[in-house]
Coordinates of C-alpha atoms and ligand atoms in Angstrom, one line a residue:
M1 CA 10.6 -12.8 23.8
N2 CA 8.4 -10.1 22.5
T3 CA 5.9 -11.4 19.9
F4 CA 5.2 -8.8 17.3
V5 CA 2.0 -8.8 15.3
P6 CA 2.9 -9.7 11.7
R7 CA 2.7 -6.6 9.5
V8 CA 3.9 -5.9 6.0
F9 CA 5.4 -2.5 5.0
S10 CA 6.9 -1.5 1.7
G11 CA 7.2 1.5 -0.6
M12 CA 8.2 2.9 -4.0
Q13 CA 9.5 6.3 -5.0
P14 CA 7.3 8.6 -7.1
T15 CA 10.1 9.7 -9.4
G16 CA 8.6 8.7 -12.7
N17 CA 7.1 5.6 -14.3
L18 CA 7.2 2.2 -12.6
H19 CA 8.9 -0.4 -14.7
L20 CA 9.0 -4.2 -15.0
G21 CA 11.7 -4.4 -12.3
N22 CA 9.4 -2.7 -9.7
Y23 CA 6.6 -4.9 -10.8
L24 CA 8.4 -8.3 -10.7
G25 CA 10.9 -7.5 -8.0
A26 CA 8.3 -6.1 -5.5
M27 CA 4.7 -5.6 -6.6
V28 CA 3.9 -9.2 -7.4
N29 CA 4.9 -10.1 -3.8
W30 CA 3.0 -7.2 -2.4
I31 CA -0.2 -8.4 -4.1
R32 CA 0.3 -11.9 -2.9
M33 CA 1.0 -10.8 0.7
Q34 CA -2.4 -8.9 0.8
E35 CA -4.0 -12.4 1.0
T36 CA -2.2 -13.4 4.2
H37 CA -1.1 -10.2 6.0
D38 CA -2.1 -6.7 7.1
C39 CA -0.2 -4.6 4.6
I40 CA 0.9 -1.0 4.4
Y41 CA 2.0 0.2 1.0
C42 CA 3.5 3.7 0.8
I43 CA 4.3 6.1 -2.0
V44 CA 7.5 7.5 -0.5
D45 CA 7.4 11.2 -1.6
M46 CA 9.8 12.2 1.2
H47 CA 12.5 9.9 -0.2
A48 CA 11.8 11.3 -3.7
I49 CA 13.0 14.8 -2.8
T50 CA 16.4 13.6 -1.7
V51 CA 17.1 14.4 -5.3
F52 CA 15.3 17.6 -6.4
Q53 CA 11.9 17.1 -7.9
E54 CA 9.8 19.7 -9.7
P55 CA 6.8 20.1 -7.4
K56 CA 4.2 19.7 -10.1
D57 CA 6.0 16.6 -11.4
L58 CA 6.1 15.2 -7.9
I59 CA 2.3 15.7 -7.5
R60 CA 1.6 14.1 -10.9
S61 CA 4.0 11.2 -10.2
T62 CA 2.6 10.5 -6.7
R63 CA -0.9 10.2 -8.3
E64 CA 0.4 8.0 -11.1
V65 CA 2.3 5.7 -8.8
T66 CA -0.9 5.4 -6.7
A67 CA -2.8 4.6 -9.9
A68 CA -0.2 2.0 -10.7
Y69 CA -0.5 0.4 -7.3
L70 CA -4.3 0.1 -7.7
A71 CA -4.1 -1.0 -11.3
C72 CA -1.7 -3.8 -10.4
G73 CA -4.2 -5.2 -7.9
L74 CA -3.5 -3.5 -4.5
D75 CA -6.9 -3.2 -2.8
P76 CA -7.3 0.0 -0.7
K77 CA -10.1 -1.7 1.3
R78 CA -7.7 -4.4 2.4
S79 CA -4.3 -2.7 2.4
I80 CA -3.4 0.8 3.6
I81 CA -2.2 2.9 0.7
F82 CA -0.9 6.4 1.3
N83 CA 1.9 8.9 0.5
Q84 CA 4.6 9.1 3.2
S85 CA 4.6 12.9 3.9
R86 CA 1.0 12.7 5.1
V87 CA 2.0 10.9 8.3
A88 CA 4.4 13.0 10.3
M89 CA 5.7 10.1 12.4
H90 CA 8.0 9.0 9.5
A91 CA 9.9 12.3 9.9
E92 CA 9.8 12.3 13.7
L93 CA 11.1 8.8 14.0
S94 CA 13.7 9.3 11.4
W95 CA 15.2 12.1 13.5
V96 CA 15.5 9.7 16.5
F97 CA 17.1 7.1 14.2
N98 CA 19.5 9.7 12.8
C99 CA 20.8 9.9 16.4
V100 CA 21.0 6.1 16.8
A101 CA 22.6 5.2 13.4
R102 CA 26.4 5.7 13.2
L103 CA 28.2 7.6 10.4
G104 CA 30.3 4.5 9.7
W105 CA 27.1 2.5 8.9
M106 CA 25.9 5.2 6.5
D107 CA 29.3 5.4 4.8
R108 CA 28.9 1.7 3.7
M109 CA 25.7 2.2 1.8
T110 CA 26.3 1.4 -1.8
Q111 CA 23.2 3.1 -3.1
F112 CA 24.3 6.4 -1.7
K113 CA 27.7 6.0 -3.5
E114 CA 25.9 5.2 -6.8
K115 CA 23.4 8.0 -6.5
A116 CA 25.8 10.6 -5.3
G117 CA 28.3 9.7 -8.0
K118 CA 31.7 11.3 -8.0
D119 CA 30.7 14.6 -6.5
K120 CA 29.6 13.5 -3.0
E121 CA 30.0 17.1 -1.7
R122 CA 27.1 18.2 -3.8
A123 CA 24.7 15.4 -2.7
S124 CA 21.9 16.4 -0.3
L125 CA 22.1 15.5 3.4
G126 CA 18.7 13.8 2.8
L127 CA 20.3 11.4 0.3
Y128 CA 22.9 10.4 2.9
A129 CA 20.3 10.0 5.6
Y130 CA 17.9 8.1 3.3
P131 CA 18.3 4.7 4.8
S132 CA 17.5 6.1 8.3
L133 CA 14.2 7.4 7.0
M134 CA 13.6 4.1 5.4
A135 CA 14.1 2.3 8.7
A136 CA 11.6 4.8 10.3
D137 CA 9.1 4.0 7.5
I138 CA 9.1 0.4 8.5
L139 CA 9.5 0.7 12.2
T140 CA 7.0 3.4 12.9
Y141 CA 4.5 0.6 12.2
K142 CA 6.6 -2.1 13.9
A143 CA 6.4 -3.9 10.5
T144 CA 7.8 -7.4 10.6
H145 CA 8.0 -8.2 6.8
V146 CA 9.3 -6.0 4.0
P147 CA 8.8 -7.3 0.4
V148 CA 11.5 -5.6 -1.8
G149 CA 13.8 -6.3 -4.7
E150 CA 17.4 -7.4 -4.2
D151 CA 18.8 -3.8 -4.4
Q152 CA 17.1 -2.9 -1.1
K153 CA 18.8 -5.7 0.9
Q154 CA 21.5 -3.5 2.3
H155 CA 19.0 -0.9 3.5
L156 CA 17.0 -3.6 5.2
E157 CA 20.1 -4.8 7.0
L158 CA 20.7 -1.3 8.2
A159 CA 17.1 -1.0 9.4
R160 CA 17.7 -4.2 11.5
D161 CA 20.9 -2.7 12.9
I162 CA 19.1 0.5 13.9
A163 CA 16.2 -1.4 15.5
A164 CA 18.7 -3.5 17.5
K165 CA 20.8 -0.5 18.6
F166 CA 17.7 1.4 19.7
N167 CA 16.5 -1.6 21.7
N168 CA 20.0 -1.9 23.2
D169 CA 20.7 1.8 23.9
Y170 CA 17.3 2.2 25.6
A171 CA 17.0 -1.3 27.1
E172 CA 16.6 -0.3 30.7
R173 CA 14.0 2.3 29.9
I174 CA 12.2 -0.1 27.6
A175 CA 12.0 -2.7 30.3
E176 CA 11.0 0.0 32.9
L177 CA 8.0 1.0 30.7
G178 CA 6.9 -2.6 30.5
F179 CA 7.9 -3.7 27.0
S180 CA 9.4 -7.1 27.2
G181 CA 11.8 -8.5 24.6
G182 CA 12.7 -5.2 23.0
F183 CA 10.6 -2.4 21.6
F184 CA 11.2 -2.7 17.8
P185 CA 11.0 -6.0 15.9
Q186 CA 13.8 -7.1 13.5
P187 CA 12.1 -6.5 10.1
E188 CA 12.5 -9.4 7.7
P189 CA 13.3 -8.7 4.1
M190 CA 11.1 -10.7 1.7
I191 CA 13.2 -11.0 -1.5
Q192 CA 11.3 -13.6 -3.5
G193 CA 10.7 -15.0 -6.9
P194 CA 12.7 -15.6 -10.1
A195 CA 13.1 -11.8 -10.8
T196 CA 14.4 -10.1 -7.6
R197 CA 16.9 -8.2 -9.7
V198 CA 15.6 -7.4 -13.2
M199 CA 18.4 -6.2 -15.4
S200 CA 18.5 -3.6 -18.2
L201 CA 17.4 -4.9 -21.6
R202 CA 20.4 -3.2 -23.1
D203 CA 23.1 -4.5 -20.7
G204 CA 22.5 -7.6 -18.6
T205 CA 25.0 -6.5 -16.0
K206 CA 23.2 -3.3 -15.1
K207 CA 20.0 -3.1 -13.1
M208 CA 16.8 -2.0 -14.9
S209 CA 16.2 1.5 -13.6
K210 CA 14.1 4.6 -14.0
S211 CA 17.2 6.7 -14.1
D212 CA 18.8 4.9 -17.1
A213 CA 19.0 7.4 -20.0
S214 CA 17.8 4.9 -22.5
D215 CA 14.1 4.1 -22.5
L216 CA 14.9 1.0 -24.5
S217 CA 16.6 -0.4 -21.3
R218 CA 13.3 -0.9 -19.5
I219 CA 9.7 -1.8 -19.9
N220 CA 7.5 0.8 -18.3
L221 CA 4.0 -0.1 -16.9
T222 CA 2.7 2.7 -19.2
D223 CA 4.2 1.1 -22.4
D224 CA 1.8 0.0 -25.1
A225 CA 2.0 -3.4 -26.9
D226 CA 4.0 -1.9 -29.8
S227 CA 6.7 -0.4 -27.6
I228 CA 6.9 -3.6 -25.5
A229 CA 7.4 -5.6 -28.7
N230 CA 10.0 -3.1 -30.0
K231 CA 12.0 -3.1 -26.8
L232 CA 12.1 -6.9 -26.5
R233 CA 13.0 -7.2 -30.2
K234 CA 15.9 -4.9 -29.6
A235 CA 16.9 -6.4 -26.2
K236 CA 20.5 -7.5 -26.1
T237 CA 21.2 -11.2 -26.4
D238 CA 24.2 -13.5 -27.2
P239 CA 24.6 -15.7 -30.3
E240 CA 24.0 -19.1 -28.6
P241 CA 20.6 -20.9 -28.5
L242 CA 18.9 -21.0 -25.1
P243 CA 20.3 -23.7 -22.7
S244 CA 18.0 -26.5 -21.4
E245 CA 19.1 -26.2 -17.8
A246 CA 19.6 -23.3 -15.4
A247 CA 23.3 -24.1 -15.0
G248 CA 23.7 -23.1 -18.7
L249 CA 22.7 -19.5 -17.9
A250 CA 25.9 -18.9 -15.9
G251 CA 28.0 -16.2 -17.7
R252 CA 25.0 -15.3 -19.9
P253 CA 23.5 -12.3 -18.1
E254 CA 21.1 -11.3 -20.9
A255 CA 19.7 -14.8 -21.4
D256 CA 19.4 -15.2 -17.6
N257 CA 17.5 -11.9 -17.4
L258 CA 15.0 -12.7 -20.1
I259 CA 14.4 -16.2 -18.8
G260 CA 13.9 -14.7 -15.3
I261 CA 11.4 -12.2 -16.7
H262 CA 9.4 -14.9 -18.5
A263 CA 9.4 -17.1 -15.4
A264 CA 8.2 -14.3 -13.1
L265 CA 5.5 -13.2 -15.5
S266 CA 4.2 -16.7 -15.9
G267 CA 4.5 -17.5 -12.2
V268 CA 6.9 -20.5 -12.6
G269 CA 10.6 -21.1 -12.1
K270 CA 13.5 -20.5 -14.6
A271 CA 13.9 -24.3 -15.0
D272 CA 10.3 -24.6 -16.2
V273 CA 10.9 -21.9 -18.8
L274 CA 14.1 -23.6 -20.0
A275 CA 12.4 -27.0 -20.2
E276 CA 10.1 -25.4 -22.8
Y277 CA 12.5 -23.1 -24.7
G278 CA 15.9 -24.9 -24.2
G279 CA 17.7 -25.3 -27.6
Q280 CA 15.6 -22.6 -29.3
Q281 CA 16.9 -19.3 -30.8
F282 CA 16.2 -16.0 -29.0
S283 CA 14.0 -14.7 -31.9
A284 CA 11.3 -17.3 -31.2
F285 CA 11.6 -16.9 -27.4
K286 CA 11.4 -13.1 -27.7
R287 CA 8.1 -13.4 -29.6
A288 CA 6.7 -15.7 -26.9
L289 CA 7.9 -13.3 -24.2
T290 CA 6.4 -10.3 -26.0
D291 CA 3.0 -12.1 -26.1
L292 CA 3.2 -12.9 -22.4
A293 CA 4.3 -9.4 -21.3
V294 CA 1.6 -7.8 -23.4
A295 CA -1.1 -10.1 -22.0
K296 CA 0.1 -9.4 -18.4
L297 CA 0.7 -5.7 -18.7
S298 CA -1.8 -4.3 -21.0
P299 CA -4.8 -4.7 -18.6
I300 CA -2.7 -2.9 -16.0
T301 CA -1.8 -0.1 -18.4
G302 CA -5.4 0.4 -19.4
E303 CA -6.6 0.5 -15.8
M304 CA -3.9 3.0 -14.9
Q305 CA -5.0 5.3 -17.6
R306 CA -8.6 5.1 -16.4
L307 CA -7.5 5.8 -12.7
V308 CA -5.1 8.6 -13.5
A309 CA -8.0 10.5 -15.1
D310 CA -9.8 10.4 -11.7
A311 CA -7.5 12.5 -9.5
A312 CA -10.3 13.0 -6.9
Y313 CA -10.6 9.2 -6.4
I314 CA -6.8 8.8 -6.1
D315 CA -6.7 11.6 -3.6
T316 CA -9.4 10.1 -1.5
V317 CA -7.6 6.7 -1.4
L318 CA -4.4 8.5 -0.2
K319 CA -6.3 10.6 2.4
E320 CA -8.1 7.6 3.9
G321 CA -4.9 5.5 3.8
G322 CA -3.0 8.3 5.5
E323 CA -5.6 8.4 8.3
R324 CA -5.4 4.6 8.9
A325 CA -1.6 4.7 8.8
Q326 CA -1.5 7.5 11.3
A327 CA -3.8 5.6 13.7
I328 CA -1.2 2.9 13.8
A329 CA 1.9 5.1 13.9
A330 CA 0.8 7.7 16.5
P331 CA 0.7 5.5 19.6
I332 CA 4.0 3.8 18.6
M333 CA 5.6 7.3 18.3
D334 CA 4.2 8.2 21.6
D335 CA 5.9 5.2 23.2
V336 CA 9.2 6.2 21.4
K337 CA 8.9 9.6 23.0
D338 CA 8.4 8.1 26.4
I339 CA 11.3 5.8 25.9
V340 CA 13.7 8.5 24.7
G341 CA 12.6 11.0 27.3
F342 CA 10.7 13.6 25.3
L343 CA 8.0 15.2 27.4
R344 CA 4.6 15.2 25.7
Ligands
LIG401 P1 12.4 2.0 -5.5 O1 11.4 3.1 -5.7 O2 13.8 2.3 -6.1 O3 11.9 0.7 -6.0 C1 10.7 0.1 -5.6 C2 10.8 -1.4 -5.4 O4 11.2 -2.0 -6.7 C3 12.3 -2.8 -6.5 N1 13.1 -2.7 -7.7 C4 13.6 -3.7 -8.4 N2 13.4 -5.1 -8.2 C5 13.9 -5.9 -9.1 N3 14.7 -5.5 -10.2 C6 14.9 -4.1 -10.4 N4 15.6 -3.7 -11.5 C7 14.3 -3.2 -9.5 N5 14.3 -1.9 -9.4 C8 13.6 -1.6 -8.3 C9 13.0 -2.2 -5.3 O5 13.8 -3.2 -4.7 C10 11.9 -1.8 -4.4 O6 11.4 -2.9 -3.7 N6 14.2 2.7 -0.9 C11 13.1 2.2 -1.6 C12 11.7 2.7 -1.2 C13 11.4 2.6 0.2 C14 11.1 1.5 1.0 C15 10.9 1.9 2.3 C16 11.0 0.1 0.6 C17 11.4 3.7 1.1 N7 11.1 3.3 2.3 C18 10.5 1.0 3.3 C19 10.7 -0.8 1.6 C20 10.5 -0.3 2.9 C21 13.3 2.5 -3.1 O7 14.0 3.5 -3.5 O8 12.6 1.7 -4.0

């Protein structure tokens, strides 16, 4: 068995503001994992252009998302923070993976179906190949742990399939070159906490998303206290008081969502929140949730504003992060070339 050095990789798309779903579904785990692991956190600008982005918006958004990473508590001294396009190995390895992955696998990807919508013919080839690039992001560092929200689970399974097929297709050559137990690890999805799928505030059956037309559906990390209060006041609920036990949340998606958000923000489980608020009306609970959300998010919002004003600092973080990332990725990509039979 090959033993792979534990390494964390994850990323977010710079296609606009980060929201509470990104924060609770992924970022809180990223911050926690910095304590125990070597971590690489990427701003995936190459993924962003699978849907057209105005170049100036992409530049601004890349810096804003970097500022959000730092403001949330990612430490550039400890973790590697960079934008994807800086490190050419992502693109190089993704081409190899495009030749390993099967069309049938890609056809099953639900996110492509959602994003491409009815008019699949007009979607970019990049949008279709997106999960193959995502596998390359992870495996160009031989990352073993990938903290993400629930919606990325299928992509992670595909990354595992690609790693396994590469190891299998090239097994002889991999052994010949002296790698025992396969070349790539099986990256482990880390989908953890009470808010792995934060739902829209307007519809508890839809995921909270940047692309929702209604800004009332999400809490952005840039929202001030008044807009957080307004959005939570208007958040959809049902007429019943809150249940006292988690089983009572079944069939009540809006209640389940708000309880999950409270639990994740306060770092406890849903049962603990229900023990406190069970039997109460939504109005009182929403006020408590607003206070909690504002207390947690307003320091982040303030710090983001400060950092965004310092583009030179942000650019230095990305440049240094890119150099460190490249130093890990380059020798791995060299090995891939030797395995595949590319002269170098
Ligand atoms: P992206 O940019 O859509 O989202 C970034 C992270 O936030 C999580 N997330 C959510 N979690 C809970 N509830 C929600 N409503 C919610 N919305 C988003 C996502 O699961 C994700 O963890 N394909 C990825 C980016 C990516 C990547 C990677 C991730 C590219 N390469 C390699 C991990 C490893 C994406 O589009 O995430």
